[in-house]
Coordinates of C-alpha atoms in Angstrom, one line a residue:
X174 CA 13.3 -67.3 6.8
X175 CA 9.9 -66.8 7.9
X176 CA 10.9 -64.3 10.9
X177 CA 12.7 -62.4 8.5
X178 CA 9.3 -61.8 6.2
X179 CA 7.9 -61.0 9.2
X180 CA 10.4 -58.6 11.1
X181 CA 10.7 -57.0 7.5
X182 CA 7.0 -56.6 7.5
X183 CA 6.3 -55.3 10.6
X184 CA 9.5 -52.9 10.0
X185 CA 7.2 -51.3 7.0
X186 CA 3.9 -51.1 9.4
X187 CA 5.8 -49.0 11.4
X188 CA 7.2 -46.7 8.9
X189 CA 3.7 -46.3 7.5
X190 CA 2.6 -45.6 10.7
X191 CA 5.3 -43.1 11.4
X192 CA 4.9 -41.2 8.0
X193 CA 1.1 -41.3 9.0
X194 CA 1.7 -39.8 12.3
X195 CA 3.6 -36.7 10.6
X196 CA 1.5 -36.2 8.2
X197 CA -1.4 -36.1 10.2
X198 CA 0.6 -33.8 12.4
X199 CA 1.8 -31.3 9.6
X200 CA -2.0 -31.4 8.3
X201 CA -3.2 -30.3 11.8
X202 CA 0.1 -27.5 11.9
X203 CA -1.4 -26.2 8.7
X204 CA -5.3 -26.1 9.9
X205 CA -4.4 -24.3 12.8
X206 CA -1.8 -21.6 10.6
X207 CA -5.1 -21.4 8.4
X208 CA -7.5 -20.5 11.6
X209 CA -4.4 -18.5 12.9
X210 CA -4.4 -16.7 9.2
X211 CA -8.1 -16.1 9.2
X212 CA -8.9 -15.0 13.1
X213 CA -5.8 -12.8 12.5
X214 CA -6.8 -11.0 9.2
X215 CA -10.2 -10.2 10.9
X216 CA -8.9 -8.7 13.9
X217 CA -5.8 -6.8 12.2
X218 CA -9.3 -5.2 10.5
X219 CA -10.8 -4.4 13.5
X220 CA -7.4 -3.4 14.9
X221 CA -7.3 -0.5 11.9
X222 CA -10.3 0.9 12.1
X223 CA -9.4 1.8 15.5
X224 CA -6.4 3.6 14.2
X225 CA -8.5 5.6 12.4
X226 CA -10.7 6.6 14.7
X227 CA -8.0 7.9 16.5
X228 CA -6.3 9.6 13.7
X229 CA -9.7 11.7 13.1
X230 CA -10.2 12.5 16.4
X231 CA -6.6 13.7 17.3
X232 CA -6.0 15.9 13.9
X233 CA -9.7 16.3 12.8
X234 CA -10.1 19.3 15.0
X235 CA -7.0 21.0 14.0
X236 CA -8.9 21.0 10.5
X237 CA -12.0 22.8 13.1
X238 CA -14.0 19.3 12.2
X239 CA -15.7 17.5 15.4
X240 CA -15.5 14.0 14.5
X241 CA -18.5 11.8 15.1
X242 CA -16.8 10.0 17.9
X243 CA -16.8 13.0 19.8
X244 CA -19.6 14.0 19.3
X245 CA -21.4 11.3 21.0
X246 CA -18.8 11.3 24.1
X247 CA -18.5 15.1 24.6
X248 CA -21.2 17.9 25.7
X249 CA -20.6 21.3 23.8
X250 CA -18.8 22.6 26.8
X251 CA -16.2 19.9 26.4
X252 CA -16.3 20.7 22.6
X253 CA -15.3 24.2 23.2
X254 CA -12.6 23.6 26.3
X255 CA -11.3 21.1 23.4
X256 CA -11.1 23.8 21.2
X257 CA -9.1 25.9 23.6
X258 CA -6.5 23.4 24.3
X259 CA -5.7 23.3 21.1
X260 CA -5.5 26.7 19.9
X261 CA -3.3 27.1 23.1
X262 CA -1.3 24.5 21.6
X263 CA -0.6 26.3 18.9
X264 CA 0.5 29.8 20.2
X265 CA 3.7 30.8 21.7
X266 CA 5.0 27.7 23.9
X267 CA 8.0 28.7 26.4
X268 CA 10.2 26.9 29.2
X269 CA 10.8 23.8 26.8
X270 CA 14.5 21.8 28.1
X271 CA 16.1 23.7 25.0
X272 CA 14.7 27.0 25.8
X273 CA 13.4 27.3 22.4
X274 CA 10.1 28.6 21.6
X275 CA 7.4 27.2 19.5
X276 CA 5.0 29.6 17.5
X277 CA 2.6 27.9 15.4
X278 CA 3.2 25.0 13.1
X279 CA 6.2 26.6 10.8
X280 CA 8.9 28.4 12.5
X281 CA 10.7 28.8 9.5
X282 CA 7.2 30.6 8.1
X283 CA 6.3 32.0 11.4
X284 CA 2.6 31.5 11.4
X285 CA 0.1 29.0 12.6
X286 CA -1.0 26.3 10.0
X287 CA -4.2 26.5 8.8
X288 CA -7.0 24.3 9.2
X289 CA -7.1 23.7 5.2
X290 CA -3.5 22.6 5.5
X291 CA -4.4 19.9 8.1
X292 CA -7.1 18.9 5.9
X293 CA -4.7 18.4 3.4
X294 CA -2.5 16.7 5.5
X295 CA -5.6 14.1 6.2
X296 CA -6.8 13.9 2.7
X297 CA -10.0 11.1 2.8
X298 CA -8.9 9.6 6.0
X299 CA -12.3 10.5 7.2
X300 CA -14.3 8.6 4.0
X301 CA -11.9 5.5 4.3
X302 CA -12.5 5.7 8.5
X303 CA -16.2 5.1 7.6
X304 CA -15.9 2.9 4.8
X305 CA -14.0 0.3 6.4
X306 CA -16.1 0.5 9.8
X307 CA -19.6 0.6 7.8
X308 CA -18.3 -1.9 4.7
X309 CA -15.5 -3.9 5.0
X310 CA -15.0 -5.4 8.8
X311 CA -18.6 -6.2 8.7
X312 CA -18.7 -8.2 5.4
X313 CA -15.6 -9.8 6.3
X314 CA -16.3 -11.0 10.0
X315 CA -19.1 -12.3 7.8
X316 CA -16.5 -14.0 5.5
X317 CA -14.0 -15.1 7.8
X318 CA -15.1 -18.8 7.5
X319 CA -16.4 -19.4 3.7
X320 CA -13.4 -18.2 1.1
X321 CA -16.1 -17.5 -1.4
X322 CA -17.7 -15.0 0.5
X323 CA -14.2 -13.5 1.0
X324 CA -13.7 -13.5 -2.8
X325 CA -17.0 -12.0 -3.3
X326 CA -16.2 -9.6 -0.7
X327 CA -12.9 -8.6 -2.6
X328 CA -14.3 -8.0 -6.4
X329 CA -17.2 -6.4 -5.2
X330 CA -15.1 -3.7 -3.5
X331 CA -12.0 -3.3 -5.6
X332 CA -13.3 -0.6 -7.3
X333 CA -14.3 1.7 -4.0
X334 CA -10.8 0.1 -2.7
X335 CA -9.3 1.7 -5.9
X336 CA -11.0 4.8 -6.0
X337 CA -10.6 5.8 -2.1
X338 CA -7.5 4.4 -1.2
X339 CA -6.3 6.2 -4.7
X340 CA -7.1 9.6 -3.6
X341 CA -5.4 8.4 -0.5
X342 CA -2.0 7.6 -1.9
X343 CA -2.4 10.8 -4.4
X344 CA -2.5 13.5 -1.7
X345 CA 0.4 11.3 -0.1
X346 CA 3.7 14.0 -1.1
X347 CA 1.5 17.0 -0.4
X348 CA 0.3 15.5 2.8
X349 CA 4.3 14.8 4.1
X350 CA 5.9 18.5 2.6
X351 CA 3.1 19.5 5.5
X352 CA 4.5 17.0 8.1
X353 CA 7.8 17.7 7.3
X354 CA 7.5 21.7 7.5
X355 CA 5.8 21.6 10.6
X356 CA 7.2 17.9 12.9
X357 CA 8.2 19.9 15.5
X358 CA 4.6 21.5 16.3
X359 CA 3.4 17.5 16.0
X360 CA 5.7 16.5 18.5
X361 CA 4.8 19.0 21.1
X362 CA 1.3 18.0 20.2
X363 CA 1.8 14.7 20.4
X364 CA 3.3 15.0 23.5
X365 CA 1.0 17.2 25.2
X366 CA -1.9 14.7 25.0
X367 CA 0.0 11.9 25.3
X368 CA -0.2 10.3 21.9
X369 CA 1.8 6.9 20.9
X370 CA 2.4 7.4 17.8
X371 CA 3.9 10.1 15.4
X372 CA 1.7 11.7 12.8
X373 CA 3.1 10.3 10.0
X374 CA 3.1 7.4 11.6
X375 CA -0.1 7.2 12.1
X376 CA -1.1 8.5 8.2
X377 CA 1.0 6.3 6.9
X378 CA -1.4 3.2 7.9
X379 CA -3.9 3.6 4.8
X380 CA -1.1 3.1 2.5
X381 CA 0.1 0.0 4.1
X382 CA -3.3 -1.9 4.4
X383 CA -3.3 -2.8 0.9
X384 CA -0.3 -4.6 1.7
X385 CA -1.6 -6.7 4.7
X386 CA -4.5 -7.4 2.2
X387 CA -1.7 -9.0 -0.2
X388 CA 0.1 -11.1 2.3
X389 CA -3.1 -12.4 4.2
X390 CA -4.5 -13.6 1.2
X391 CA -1.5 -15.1 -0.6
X392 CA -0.9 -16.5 3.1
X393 CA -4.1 -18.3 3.2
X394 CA -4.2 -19.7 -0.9
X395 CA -1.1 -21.6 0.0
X396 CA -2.5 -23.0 2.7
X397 CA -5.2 -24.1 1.2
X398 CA -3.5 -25.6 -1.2
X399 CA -1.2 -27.5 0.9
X400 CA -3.9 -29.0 2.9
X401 CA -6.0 -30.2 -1.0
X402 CA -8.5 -27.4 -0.3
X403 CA -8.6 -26.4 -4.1
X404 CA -11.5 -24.5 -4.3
X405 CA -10.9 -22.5 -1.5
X406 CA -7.4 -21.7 -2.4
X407 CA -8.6 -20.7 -5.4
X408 CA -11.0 -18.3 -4.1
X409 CA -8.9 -16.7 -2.1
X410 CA -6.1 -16.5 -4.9
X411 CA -9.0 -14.6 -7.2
X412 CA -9.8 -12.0 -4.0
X413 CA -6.0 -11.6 -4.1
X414 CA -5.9 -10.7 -7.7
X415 CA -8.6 -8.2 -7.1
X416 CA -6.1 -6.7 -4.6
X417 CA -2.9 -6.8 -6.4
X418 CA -5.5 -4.8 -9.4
X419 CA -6.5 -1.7 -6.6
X420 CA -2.5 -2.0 -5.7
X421 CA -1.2 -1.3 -9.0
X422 CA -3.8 1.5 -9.2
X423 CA -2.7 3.4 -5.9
X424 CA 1.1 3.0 -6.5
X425 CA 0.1 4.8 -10.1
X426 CA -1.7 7.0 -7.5
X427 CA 1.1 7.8 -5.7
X428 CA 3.6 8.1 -8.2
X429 CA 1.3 10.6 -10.2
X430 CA 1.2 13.0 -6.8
X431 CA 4.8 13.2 -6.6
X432 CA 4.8 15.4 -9.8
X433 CA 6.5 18.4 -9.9
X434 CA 5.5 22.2 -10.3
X435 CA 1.8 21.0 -10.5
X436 CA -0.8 24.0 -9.9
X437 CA -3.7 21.9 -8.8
X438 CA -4.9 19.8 -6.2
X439 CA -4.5 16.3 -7.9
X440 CA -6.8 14.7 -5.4
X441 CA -9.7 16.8 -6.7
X442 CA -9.4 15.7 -10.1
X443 CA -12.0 13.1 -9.8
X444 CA -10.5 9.3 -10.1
X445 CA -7.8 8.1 -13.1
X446 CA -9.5 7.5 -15.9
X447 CA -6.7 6.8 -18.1
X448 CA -3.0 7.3 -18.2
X449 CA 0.2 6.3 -20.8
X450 CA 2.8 7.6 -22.5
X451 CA 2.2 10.0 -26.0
X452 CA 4.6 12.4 -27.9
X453 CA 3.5 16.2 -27.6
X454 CA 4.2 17.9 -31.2
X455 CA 5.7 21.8 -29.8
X456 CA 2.9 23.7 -31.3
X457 CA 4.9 27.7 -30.4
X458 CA 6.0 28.9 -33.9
X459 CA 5.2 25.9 -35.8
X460 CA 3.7 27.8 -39.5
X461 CA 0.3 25.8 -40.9
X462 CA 1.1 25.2 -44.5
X463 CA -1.7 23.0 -46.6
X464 CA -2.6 21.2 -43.1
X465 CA 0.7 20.5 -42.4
X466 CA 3.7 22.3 -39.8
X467 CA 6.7 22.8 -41.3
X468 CA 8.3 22.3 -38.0
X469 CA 7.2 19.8 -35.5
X470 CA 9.7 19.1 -32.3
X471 CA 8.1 16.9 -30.0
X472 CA 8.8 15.6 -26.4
X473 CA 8.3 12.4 -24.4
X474 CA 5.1 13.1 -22.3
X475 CA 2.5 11.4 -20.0
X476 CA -1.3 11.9 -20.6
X477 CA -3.7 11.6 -17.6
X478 CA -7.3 11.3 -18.1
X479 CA -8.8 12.5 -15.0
X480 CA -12.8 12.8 -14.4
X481 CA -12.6 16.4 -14.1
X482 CA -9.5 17.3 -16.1
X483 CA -7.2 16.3 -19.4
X484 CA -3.1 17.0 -18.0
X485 CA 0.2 16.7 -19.7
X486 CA 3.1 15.7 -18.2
X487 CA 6.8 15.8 -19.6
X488 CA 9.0 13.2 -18.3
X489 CA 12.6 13.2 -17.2
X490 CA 14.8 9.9 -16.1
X491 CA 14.5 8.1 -12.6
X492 CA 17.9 6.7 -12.1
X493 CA 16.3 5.3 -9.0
X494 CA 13.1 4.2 -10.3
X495 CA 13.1 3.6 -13.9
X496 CA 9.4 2.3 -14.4
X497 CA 8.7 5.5 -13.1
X498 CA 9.9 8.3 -14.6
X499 CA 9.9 11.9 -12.9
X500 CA 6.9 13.9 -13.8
X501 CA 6.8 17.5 -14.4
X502 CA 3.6 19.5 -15.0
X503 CA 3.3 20.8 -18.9
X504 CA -0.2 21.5 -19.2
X505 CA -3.8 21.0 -18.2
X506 CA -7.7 21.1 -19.6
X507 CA -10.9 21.3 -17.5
X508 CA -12.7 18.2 -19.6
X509 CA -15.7 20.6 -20.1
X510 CA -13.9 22.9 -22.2
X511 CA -12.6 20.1 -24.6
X512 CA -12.9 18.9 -27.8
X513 CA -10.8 16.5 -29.9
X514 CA -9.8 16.5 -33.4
X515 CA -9.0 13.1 -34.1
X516 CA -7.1 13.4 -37.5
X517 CA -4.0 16.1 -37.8
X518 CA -2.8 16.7 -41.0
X519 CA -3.2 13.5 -42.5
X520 CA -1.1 11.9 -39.7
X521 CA -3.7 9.1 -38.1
X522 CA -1.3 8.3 -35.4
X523 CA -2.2 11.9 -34.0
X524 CA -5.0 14.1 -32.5
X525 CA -5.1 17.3 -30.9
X526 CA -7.4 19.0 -27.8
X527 CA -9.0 22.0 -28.5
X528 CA -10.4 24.6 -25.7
X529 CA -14.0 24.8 -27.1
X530 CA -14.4 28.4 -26.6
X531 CA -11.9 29.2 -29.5
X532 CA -13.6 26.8 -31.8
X533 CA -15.6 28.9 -33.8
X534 CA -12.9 31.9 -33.7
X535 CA -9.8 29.5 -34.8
X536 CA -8.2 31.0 -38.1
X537 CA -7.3 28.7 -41.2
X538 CA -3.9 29.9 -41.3
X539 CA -3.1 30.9 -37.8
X540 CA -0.1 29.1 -35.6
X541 CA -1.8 27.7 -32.5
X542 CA -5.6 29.1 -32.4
X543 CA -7.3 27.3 -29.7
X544 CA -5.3 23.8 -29.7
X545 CA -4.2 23.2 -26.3
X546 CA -2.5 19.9 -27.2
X547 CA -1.1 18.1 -30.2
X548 CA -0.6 14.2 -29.2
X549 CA 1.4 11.4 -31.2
X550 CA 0.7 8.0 -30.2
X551 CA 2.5 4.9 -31.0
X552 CA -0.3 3.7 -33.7
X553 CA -3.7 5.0 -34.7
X554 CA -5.1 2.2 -32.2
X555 CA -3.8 3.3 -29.1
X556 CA -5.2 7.0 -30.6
X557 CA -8.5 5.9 -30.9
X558 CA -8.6 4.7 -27.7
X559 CA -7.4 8.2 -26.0
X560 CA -10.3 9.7 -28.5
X561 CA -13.2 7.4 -27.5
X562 CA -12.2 7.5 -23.7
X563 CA -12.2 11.4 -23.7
X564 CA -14.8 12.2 -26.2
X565 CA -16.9 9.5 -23.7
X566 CA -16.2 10.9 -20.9
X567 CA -16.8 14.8 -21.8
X568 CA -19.9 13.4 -23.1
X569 CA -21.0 11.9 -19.3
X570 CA -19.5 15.5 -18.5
X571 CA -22.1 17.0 -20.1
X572 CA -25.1 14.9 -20.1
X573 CA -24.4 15.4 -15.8
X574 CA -24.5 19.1 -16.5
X575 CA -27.3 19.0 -18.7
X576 CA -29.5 16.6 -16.6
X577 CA -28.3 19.0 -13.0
X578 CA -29.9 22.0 -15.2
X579 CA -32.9 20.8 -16.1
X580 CA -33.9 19.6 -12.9
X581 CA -33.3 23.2 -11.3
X582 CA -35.7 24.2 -14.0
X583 CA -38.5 21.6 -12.9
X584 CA -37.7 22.9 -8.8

């Protein structure tokens, strides 16, 4: 009886003992994934910047800018031999294996591209280059070992995150119709000085890095988790969130700059302000008649509250992307031109944008005066809010302008 209790005893020691052993081993498995995770984030960073180095200095100069990197390696004889090469590469190129003949960037156009078309093709790359070689690998070397510094690191920056890597992901269509009329001069460039990777290959990385951000820190708050680290997991699940918020921005981003038959450089617009879904009332013929139209057909639009500009956009169906619909350029307004009236015929679910130079010369009874814009929202809250954001923002608008003017009175 006794050697029983004791066999059956000893049988238990050495499952506790064995359950001990693997836990201890799947606690040091996960403390080496979550150095692995960490040493790996910091030098996928480092890793990047790199690539944009090289992206600026190999299609930089084909937009006639020397980037800094250059300039510290090359004398101005260099500079200019560099110069040479590639307008050389862009002329006439014979005896290729096909026998066919390359002239400048566009066959199908038959003339070399422009250096503002390759700084088109770049966008910001330069801006983000420096950003992330001045600002971010430096803070997060710095953070690689405390999660609240890595936290800190990602709210403080989501903003500039937004704002840059927006502008990035806006100029993205325009930047591959250039690419696309124009691969086979970028292959023969690439090939000639020997680069690894295709342009848009290269151009492309930007977009993705957001991404990487996303997996490394979802990567690590589970982690954390699994080995009891609470706090730190979550820390790093609140820099994540801060992420997934500049995300959502740039994919807005880069669904706005695939809109259609637009006649302005999107990217210059300043950064989104604001941007959702209103009904524009079809002001041609409409007749005034005691503040009211007697006809009033109206369309499915999107407004987009830039920095710089007030745009309509109509809206068709994306079979293939239904949360986001195609866009096709209706209208625009420079935001220093505007103002709003925010109550339309008795109708407090709508307001319209008027140019400001027709103010004073708009008629009582005439069709369409100076309204550029006659919006229906949902409900009168959702219209206050587009009032208040424009109205504020024309009024920053002007107090720049005002502010700019008065101190080229005092020089």
């Amino acid at each position: 009886m006794m050697s029983h209790i004791v066999e059956h005893l000893v049988s238990g020691l050495q499952n506790d003992l064995c359950m001990k052993k693997e836990e201890s081993a799947a606690r040091r498995k996960s403390e080496a994934q979550l150095y692995r995770l960490l040493a790996e984030m910091v030098e996928t960073e480092r890793k990047y910047v790199q690539d944009l180095e090289e992206a600026c200095d190999y299609y930089l100069p084909l937009a006639g800018i020397v980037s800094h990197r250059q300039i510290q390696s090359l004398d101005r004889r260099q500079i200019k031999n560099k110069k040479r090469n590639l307008s050389q590469c862009s002329s006439v190129t014979t005896s290729c294996s096909s026998q066919e003949s390359f002239t400048g960037l566009s066959l199908e156009r038959g003339e070399n591209i422009s250096p503002a078309e390759v700084r088109c093709m770049v966008g910001n790359i330069e801006d983000i280059r420096d950003y992330h070689k001045k600002v971010m690998l430096p803070r997060m070397e710095k953070a690689a070992e405390n999660a609240q510094l890595m936290r800190i690191l990602f709210e403080t920056e989501q903003s500039r995150l937004s704002r840059k890597y927006g502008r990035y992901c806006i100029n993205s269509t325009r930047s591959s119709i250039i690419i696309d009329q124009n691969i086979k001069f970028f292959s023969l460039y690439q090939f000639n000085n020997g680069h690894k990777l295709r342009v848009d290959a290269m151009l492309i990385k930007p977009i993705q890095r957001l991404t990487r951000y996303h997996m490394f820190l979802s990567s690590l708050s589970k982690t954390c988790q699994d080995l009891g680290l609470l706090d730190d997991s979550t820390e790093f699940s609140l820099a994540l969130s801060s992420i997934l918020s500049a995300a959502r921005h740039t994919n807005t981003m880069m669904w706005i700059g695939k809109m259609e038959n637009c006649p302005l450089d999107l990217s210059g617009q300043g950064q989104l302000l604001k941007q959702g879904g209103v009904g524009n009332i079809f002001l041609g013929g409409s007749i005034r008649v005691r503040r009211k139209w007697s006809s009033q057909r109206s369309s499915s639009c999107q407004l987009l509250l830039f920095q710089k500009t007030l745009m309509l956009c109509k809206t068709n169906e994306n079979l293939s992307e239904p949360n986001n619909p195609h866009l096709l350029y209706e209208n625009h307004i420079s935001l220093n031109q505007v103002r709003v009236r925010d109550v339309v015929a008795d109708d407090e679910n709508t307001f319209e944008v008027h140019k400001l130079e027709h103010l004073k010369a708009e008629s009582t009874d005439d069709t369409k005066g100076g309204i550029v814009m006659r919006l229906k929202c949902e409900s009168e809250d959702v219209k206050n809010e587009w009032v208040k954001a424009i109205n504020s923002e024309v009024k920053h608008l002007r107090s720049t302008a005002k502010s700019i003017t008065n101190q080229f009175w005092i020089i």
